[in-house]
Amino acid sequence: MKDTKYALIIIDMQNDFVLPGAPACVAGAYATLPCVRRLLDFFRANSWPVFHVVREYRADGSDIECTRLHGFLNDKRYAVPGTEGCEIVAELAPVEGEYRVVKNRFSGFMNTELDFMLRRIGATQLVICGTQYPNCIRTTIFDAIAHGYPVINVTDATSAQTPQIAEANITDLKNIGVECVTLREFLQSF
């Protein structure tokens, strides 16, 4: 659509979630890097807004979800500010003019300025990718719909621990009206 103002939201593509062997590695995340990068390059080439939504937790666990607290404190800490693991993977590092939004819950909308910023720039169509189904991707998409944003999920730029988990979530997202497309399908629509 000619009057559509797209915004790309890349979720949790941080070293601790993406790199093999990292403390909270999502099995499918690393493989999506080329697709996420091509999507990011497309947005950059069009000078469209990009939001890097990242997760951060205090090292003492005081702001982590109750369901993750025990493992975080007793097994492995991850996404702690100031650590290399908390950084966005090098292939997707933000450039000047791109936004970085910090969350400490699954949804990129919960207790963040994301909705305010999207409305301020006039975004009318969100394109969401990153890691992982069913947690941060799904809750961010559901909250986007609840806030009144149409959403496109680029499926091969989005990861899960297994292909089965991804497929189940894609089915659910389609059932609430989310457009779920491959990167190729998305790019061909322009």
PDB file of C-alpha atoms in Angstrom:
ATOM      1  CA  MET A   1       0.000   0.000   0.000  1.00  0.00           C
ATOM      2  CA  LYS A   2       1.244   3.429  -0.897  1.00  0.00           C
ATOM      3  CA  ASP A   3       0.366   5.066   2.436  1.00  0.00           C
ATOM      4  CA  THR A   4       1.695   2.192   4.534  1.00  0.00           C
ATOM      5  CA  LYS A   5       4.518   3.113   6.908  1.00  0.00           C
ATOM      6  CA  TYR A   6       6.450  -0.044   7.671  1.00  0.00           C
ATOM      7  CA  ALA A   7       8.551  -0.606  10.784  1.00  0.00           C
ATOM      8  CA  LEU A   8      10.819  -3.595  11.316  1.00  0.00           C
ATOM      9  CA  ILE A   9      11.019  -5.120  14.778  1.00  0.00           C
ATOM     10  CA  ILE A  10      13.898  -7.535  15.333  1.00  0.00           C
ATOM     11  CA  ILE A  11      13.523  -9.386  18.613  1.00  0.00           C
ATOM     12  CA  ASP A  12      16.263 -10.739  20.900  1.00  0.00           C
ATOM     13  CA  MET A  13      18.937 -11.378  18.286  1.00  0.00           C
ATOM     14  CA  GLN A  14      21.602 -11.199  20.985  1.00  0.00           C
ATOM     15  CA  ASN A  15      24.706 -13.320  21.385  1.00  0.00           C
ATOM     16  CA  ASP A  16      23.299 -15.187  24.413  1.00  0.00           C
ATOM     17  CA  PHE A  17      20.285 -16.365  22.369  1.00  0.00           C
ATOM     18  CA  VAL A  18      21.781 -16.777  18.902  1.00  0.00           C
ATOM     19  CA  LEU A  19      25.341 -18.055  19.064  1.00  0.00           C
ATOM     20  CA  PRO A  20      25.777 -21.839  19.302  1.00  0.00           C
ATOM     21  CA  GLY A  21      26.855 -22.839  22.801  1.00  0.00           C
ATOM     22  CA  ALA A  22      25.647 -19.585  24.377  1.00  0.00           C
ATOM     23  CA  PRO A  23      23.879 -19.857  27.751  1.00  0.00           C
ATOM     24  CA  ALA A  24      20.342 -19.412  26.376  1.00  0.00           C
ATOM     25  CA  CYS A  25      20.895 -20.461  22.746  1.00  0.00           C
ATOM     26  CA  VAL A  26      17.736 -21.047  20.736  1.00  0.00           C
ATOM     27  CA  ALA A  27      18.450 -23.985  18.459  1.00  0.00           C
ATOM     28  CA  GLY A  28      17.086 -22.359  15.283  1.00  0.00           C
ATOM     29  CA  ALA A  29      18.271 -18.784  15.823  1.00  0.00           C
ATOM     30  CA  TYR A  30      21.715 -18.893  14.203  1.00  0.00           C
ATOM     31  CA  ALA A  31      20.342 -20.346  10.976  1.00  0.00           C
ATOM     32  CA  THR A  32      17.996 -17.354  10.550  1.00  0.00           C
ATOM     33  CA  LEU A  33      20.799 -14.778  10.537  1.00  0.00           C
ATOM     34  CA  PRO A  34      21.107 -14.544   6.721  1.00  0.00           C
ATOM     35  CA  CYS A  35      17.347 -13.950   6.300  1.00  0.00           C
ATOM     36  CA  VAL A  36      17.202 -11.436   9.137  1.00  0.00           C
ATOM     37  CA  ARG A  37      20.170  -9.615   7.626  1.00  0.00           C
ATOM     38  CA  ARG A  38      18.583  -9.474   4.149  1.00  0.00           C
ATOM     39  CA  LEU A  39      15.374  -8.133   5.676  1.00  0.00           C
ATOM     40  CA  LEU A  40      17.350  -5.565   7.675  1.00  0.00           C
ATOM     41  CA  ASP A  41      19.261  -4.522   4.538  1.00  0.00           C
ATOM     42  CA  PHE A  42      15.951  -4.066   2.686  1.00  0.00           C
ATOM     43  CA  PHE A  43      14.626  -1.761   5.413  1.00  0.00           C
ATOM     44  CA  ARG A  44      17.879   0.176   5.507  1.00  0.00           C
ATOM     45  CA  ALA A  45      17.896   0.581   1.719  1.00  0.00           C
ATOM     46  CA  ASN A  46      14.381   2.054   1.908  1.00  0.00           C
ATOM     47  CA  SER A  47      15.214   4.260   4.934  1.00  0.00           C
ATOM     48  CA  TRP A  48      12.388   2.596   6.872  1.00  0.00           C
ATOM     49  CA  PRO A  49      12.502   2.490  10.684  1.00  0.00           C
ATOM     50  CA  VAL A  50      14.175  -0.414  12.441  1.00  0.00           C
ATOM     51  CA  PHE A  51      13.665  -1.392  16.076  1.00  0.00           C
ATOM     52  CA  HIS A  52      16.078  -3.763  17.796  1.00  0.00           C
ATOM     53  CA  VAL A  53      14.125  -5.077  20.780  1.00  0.00           C
ATOM     54  CA  VAL A  54      16.464  -6.702  23.270  1.00  0.00           C
ATOM     55  CA  ARG A  55      16.163  -8.474  26.580  1.00  0.00           C
ATOM     56  CA  GLU A  56      18.158  -7.405  29.604  1.00  0.00           C
ATOM     57  CA  TYR A  57      18.188  -8.739  33.177  1.00  0.00           C
ATOM     58  CA  ARG A  58      19.957  -7.462  36.255  1.00  0.00           C
ATOM     59  CA  ALA A  59      22.693  -9.857  37.385  1.00  0.00           C
ATOM     60  CA  ASP A  60      20.907 -10.416  40.718  1.00  0.00           C
ATOM     61  CA  GLY A  61      17.751 -11.618  38.920  1.00  0.00           C
ATOM     62  CA  SER A  62      15.542  -9.005  40.563  1.00  0.00           C
ATOM     63  CA  ASP A  63      13.774  -8.216  37.274  1.00  0.00           C
ATOM     64  CA  ILE A  64      13.549 -11.651  35.627  1.00  0.00           C
ATOM     65  CA  GLU A  65      10.297 -13.574  35.175  1.00  0.00           C
ATOM     66  CA  CYS A  66       9.442 -15.744  38.164  1.00  0.00           C
ATOM     67  CA  THR A  67       9.463 -18.835  35.935  1.00  0.00           C
ATOM     68  CA  ARG A  68      13.096 -18.214  34.966  1.00  0.00           C
ATOM     69  CA  LEU A  69      14.516 -16.982  38.262  1.00  0.00           C
ATOM     70  CA  HIS A  70      15.705 -20.311  39.683  1.00  0.00           C
ATOM     71  CA  GLY A  71      17.579 -21.334  36.537  1.00  0.00           C
ATOM     72  CA  PHE A  72      19.022 -17.858  36.112  1.00  0.00           C
ATOM     73  CA  LEU A  73      20.431 -17.739  39.645  1.00  0.00           C
ATOM     74  CA  ASN A  74      21.492 -21.371  39.963  1.00  0.00           C
ATOM     75  CA  ASP A  75      22.503 -22.415  36.474  1.00  0.00           C
ATOM     76  CA  LYS A  76      23.373 -19.698  34.016  1.00  0.00           C
ATOM     77  CA  ARG A  77      22.933 -15.973  33.804  1.00  0.00           C
ATOM     78  CA  TYR A  78      22.264 -14.422  30.404  1.00  0.00           C
ATOM     79  CA  ALA A  79      21.323 -11.106  28.833  1.00  0.00           C
ATOM     80  CA  VAL A  80      23.065  -9.179  31.594  1.00  0.00           C
ATOM     81  CA  PRO A  81      23.915  -5.608  30.543  1.00  0.00           C
ATOM     82  CA  GLY A  82      27.603  -4.972  30.033  1.00  0.00           C
ATOM     83  CA  THR A  83      28.335  -8.561  28.990  1.00  0.00           C
ATOM     84  CA  GLU A  84      29.208  -9.671  25.478  1.00  0.00           C
ATOM     85  CA  GLY A  85      26.271 -12.081  25.566  1.00  0.00           C
ATOM     86  CA  CYS A  86      23.830  -9.204  25.948  1.00  0.00           C
ATOM     87  CA  GLU A  87      25.050  -7.513  22.756  1.00  0.00           C
ATOM     88  CA  ILE A  88      23.181  -7.818  19.464  1.00  0.00           C
ATOM     89  CA  VAL A  89      24.985 -10.253  17.146  1.00  0.00           C
ATOM     90  CA  ALA A  90      27.608  -8.517  15.021  1.00  0.00           C
ATOM     91  CA  GLU A  91      25.824  -9.303  11.731  1.00  0.00           C
ATOM     92  CA  LEU A  92      22.798  -7.258  12.858  1.00  0.00           C
ATOM     93  CA  ALA A  93      24.481  -4.510  14.875  1.00  0.00           C
ATOM     94  CA  PRO A  94      22.371  -1.350  14.847  1.00  0.00           C
ATOM     95  CA  VAL A  95      23.506   1.630  12.838  1.00  0.00           C
ATOM     96  CA  GLU A  96      22.896   5.296  13.544  1.00  0.00           C
ATOM     97  CA  GLY A  97      19.207   6.157  13.429  1.00  0.00           C
ATOM     98  CA  GLU A  98      17.957   2.695  14.391  1.00  0.00           C
ATOM     99  CA  TYR A  99      16.141   2.237  17.678  1.00  0.00           C
ATOM    100  CA  ARG A 100      17.090  -0.046  20.558  1.00  0.00           C
ATOM    101  CA  VAL A 101      14.290  -0.933  22.973  1.00  0.00           C
ATOM    102  CA  VAL A 102      15.045  -2.840  26.181  1.00  0.00           C
ATOM    103  CA  LYS A 103      12.533  -5.274  27.642  1.00  0.00           C
ATOM    104  CA  ASN A 104      12.673  -7.624  30.583  1.00  0.00           C
ATOM    105  CA  ARG A 105       9.533  -9.567  29.784  1.00  0.00           C
ATOM    106  CA  PHE A 106       8.530 -11.641  26.772  1.00  0.00           C
ATOM    107  CA  SER A 107       6.615  -8.877  24.990  1.00  0.00           C
ATOM    108  CA  GLY A 108       8.383  -5.956  23.400  1.00  0.00           C
ATOM    109  CA  PHE A 109       5.387  -3.842  24.411  1.00  0.00           C
ATOM    110  CA  MET A 110       5.216  -4.646  28.126  1.00  0.00           C
ATOM    111  CA  ASN A 111       6.649  -1.827  30.237  1.00  0.00           C
ATOM    112  CA  THR A 112       8.586  -0.371  27.293  1.00  0.00           C
ATOM    113  CA  GLU A 113       8.265   2.732  25.146  1.00  0.00           C
ATOM    114  CA  LEU A 114       7.790   0.695  21.933  1.00  0.00           C
ATOM    115  CA  ASP A 115       4.119   1.588  21.333  1.00  0.00           C
ATOM    116  CA  PHE A 116       4.774   5.268  22.026  1.00  0.00           C
ATOM    117  CA  MET A 117       7.706   5.321  19.615  1.00  0.00           C
ATOM    118  CA  LEU A 118       5.818   3.476  16.861  1.00  0.00           C
ATOM    119  CA  ARG A 119       2.924   5.920  17.135  1.00  0.00           C
ATOM    120  CA  ARG A 120       5.285   8.910  17.214  1.00  0.00           C
ATOM    121  CA  ILE A 121       6.886   7.875  13.905  1.00  0.00           C
ATOM    122  CA  GLY A 122       3.493   6.990  12.391  1.00  0.00           C
ATOM    123  CA  ALA A 123       4.098   3.266  11.847  1.00  0.00           C
ATOM    124  CA  THR A 124       1.055   1.555  10.348  1.00  0.00           C
ATOM    125  CA  GLN A 125       2.435  -1.918   9.518  1.00  0.00           C
ATOM    126  CA  LEU A 126       4.813  -3.935  11.673  1.00  0.00           C
ATOM    127  CA  VAL A 127       7.184  -6.536  10.266  1.00  0.00           C
ATOM    128  CA  ILE A 128       8.414  -8.818  13.038  1.00  0.00           C
ATOM    129  CA  CYS A 129      11.242 -11.351  13.118  1.00  0.00           C
ATOM    130  CA  GLY A 130      13.892 -12.672  15.486  1.00  0.00           C
ATOM    131  CA  THR A 131      13.826 -15.248  18.234  1.00  0.00           C
ATOM    132  CA  GLN A 132      11.883 -17.089  19.480  1.00  0.00           C
ATOM    133  CA  TYR A 133       8.506 -18.688  18.935  1.00  0.00           C
ATOM    134  CA  PRO A 134       6.515 -19.153  21.175  1.00  0.00           C
ATOM    135  CA  ASN A 135       7.783 -16.705  23.758  1.00  0.00           C
ATOM    136  CA  CYS A 136       8.995 -13.256  22.747  1.00  0.00           C
ATOM    137  CA  ILE A 137       7.885 -13.376  19.120  1.00  0.00           C
ATOM    138  CA  ARG A 138       4.396 -14.598  19.917  1.00  0.00           C
ATOM    139  CA  THR A 139       3.738 -12.280  22.856  1.00  0.00           C
ATOM    140  CA  THR A 140       5.059  -9.250  20.975  1.00  0.00           C
ATOM    141  CA  ILE A 141       2.870 -10.086  17.976  1.00  0.00           C
ATOM    142  CA  PHE A 142      -0.219 -10.671  20.115  1.00  0.00           C
ATOM    143  CA  ASP A 143       0.382  -7.372  21.937  1.00  0.00           C
ATOM    144  CA  ALA A 144       0.921  -5.581  18.609  1.00  0.00           C
ATOM    145  CA  ILE A 145      -2.470  -6.847  17.442  1.00  0.00           C
ATOM    146  CA  ALA A 146      -4.006  -5.767  20.767  1.00  0.00           C
ATOM    147  CA  HIS A 147      -2.524  -2.289  20.239  1.00  0.00           C
ATOM    148  CA  GLY A 148      -4.110  -2.122  16.774  1.00  0.00           C
ATOM    149  CA  TYR A 149      -1.110  -2.774  14.515  1.00  0.00           C
ATOM    150  CA  PRO A 150      -1.344  -5.078  11.495  1.00  0.00           C
ATOM    151  CA  VAL A 151       1.564  -7.522  11.626  1.00  0.00           C
ATOM    152  CA  ILE A 152       3.614  -9.428   9.085  1.00  0.00           C
ATOM    153  CA  ASN A 153       5.784 -12.213  10.494  1.00  0.00           C
ATOM    154  CA  VAL A 154       8.688 -13.186   8.243  1.00  0.00           C
ATOM    155  CA  THR A 155       8.812 -16.871   9.078  1.00  0.00           C
ATOM    156  CA  ASP A 156      12.264 -17.813   7.798  1.00  0.00           C
ATOM    157  CA  ALA A 157      13.717 -14.848   9.689  1.00  0.00           C
ATOM    158  CA  THR A 158      12.122 -16.097  12.911  1.00  0.00           C
ATOM    159  CA  SER A 159      13.276 -19.040  14.992  1.00  0.00           C
ATOM    160  CA  ALA A 160      12.189 -21.630  17.517  1.00  0.00           C
ATOM    161  CA  GLN A 161      13.867 -24.517  19.306  1.00  0.00           C
ATOM    162  CA  THR A 162      12.348 -26.926  16.741  1.00  0.00           C
ATOM    163  CA  PRO A 163      10.586 -26.700  13.366  1.00  0.00           C
ATOM    164  CA  GLN A 164       7.486 -28.223  14.985  1.00  0.00           C
ATOM    165  CA  ILE A 165       7.283 -25.427  17.551  1.00  0.00           C
ATOM    166  CA  ALA A 166       7.661 -22.861  14.765  1.00  0.00           C
ATOM    167  CA  GLU A 167       4.907 -24.451  12.658  1.00  0.00           C
ATOM    168  CA  ALA A 168       2.473 -24.648  15.580  1.00  0.00           C
ATOM    169  CA  ASN A 169       3.020 -20.985  16.359  1.00  0.00           C
ATOM    170  CA  ILE A 170       2.744 -19.907  12.728  1.00  0.00           C
ATOM    171  CA  THR A 171      -0.607 -21.713  12.547  1.00  0.00           C
ATOM    172  CA  ASP A 172      -1.822 -19.884  15.663  1.00  0.00           C
ATOM    173  CA  LEU A 173      -0.606 -16.527  14.355  1.00  0.00           C
ATOM    174  CA  LYS A 174      -2.349 -17.044  11.021  1.00  0.00           C
ATOM    175  CA  ASN A 175      -5.535 -17.867  12.929  1.00  0.00           C
ATOM    176  CA  ILE A 176      -5.554 -14.404  14.537  1.00  0.00           C
ATOM    177  CA  GLY A 177      -4.984 -12.669  11.203  1.00  0.00           C
ATOM    178  CA  VAL A 178      -1.213 -12.265  11.150  1.00  0.00           C
ATOM    179  CA  GLU A 179       0.280 -12.428   7.680  1.00  0.00           C
ATOM    180  CA  CYS A 180       2.986 -15.099   7.868  1.00  0.00           C
ATOM    181  CA  VAL A 181       5.290 -15.068   4.848  1.00  0.00           C
ATOM    182  CA  THR A 182       8.785 -16.058   3.837  1.00  0.00           C
ATOM    183  CA  LEU A 183      11.403 -13.412   3.170  1.00  0.00           C
ATOM    184  CA  ARG A 184      11.089 -14.064  -0.564  1.00  0.00           C
ATOM    185  CA  GLU A 185       7.315 -13.584  -0.454  1.00  0.00           C
ATOM    186  CA  PHE A 186       7.704 -10.389   1.548  1.00  0.00           C
ATOM    187  CA  LEU A 187      10.265  -8.900  -0.839  1.00  0.00           C
ATOM    188  CA  GLN A 188       8.232  -9.905  -3.901  1.00  0.00           C
ATOM    189  CA  SER A 189       5.290  -7.880  -2.595  1.00  0.00           C
ATOM    190  CA  PHE A 190       7.161  -4.628  -3.404  1.00  0.00           C
TER     191      PHE A 190
END
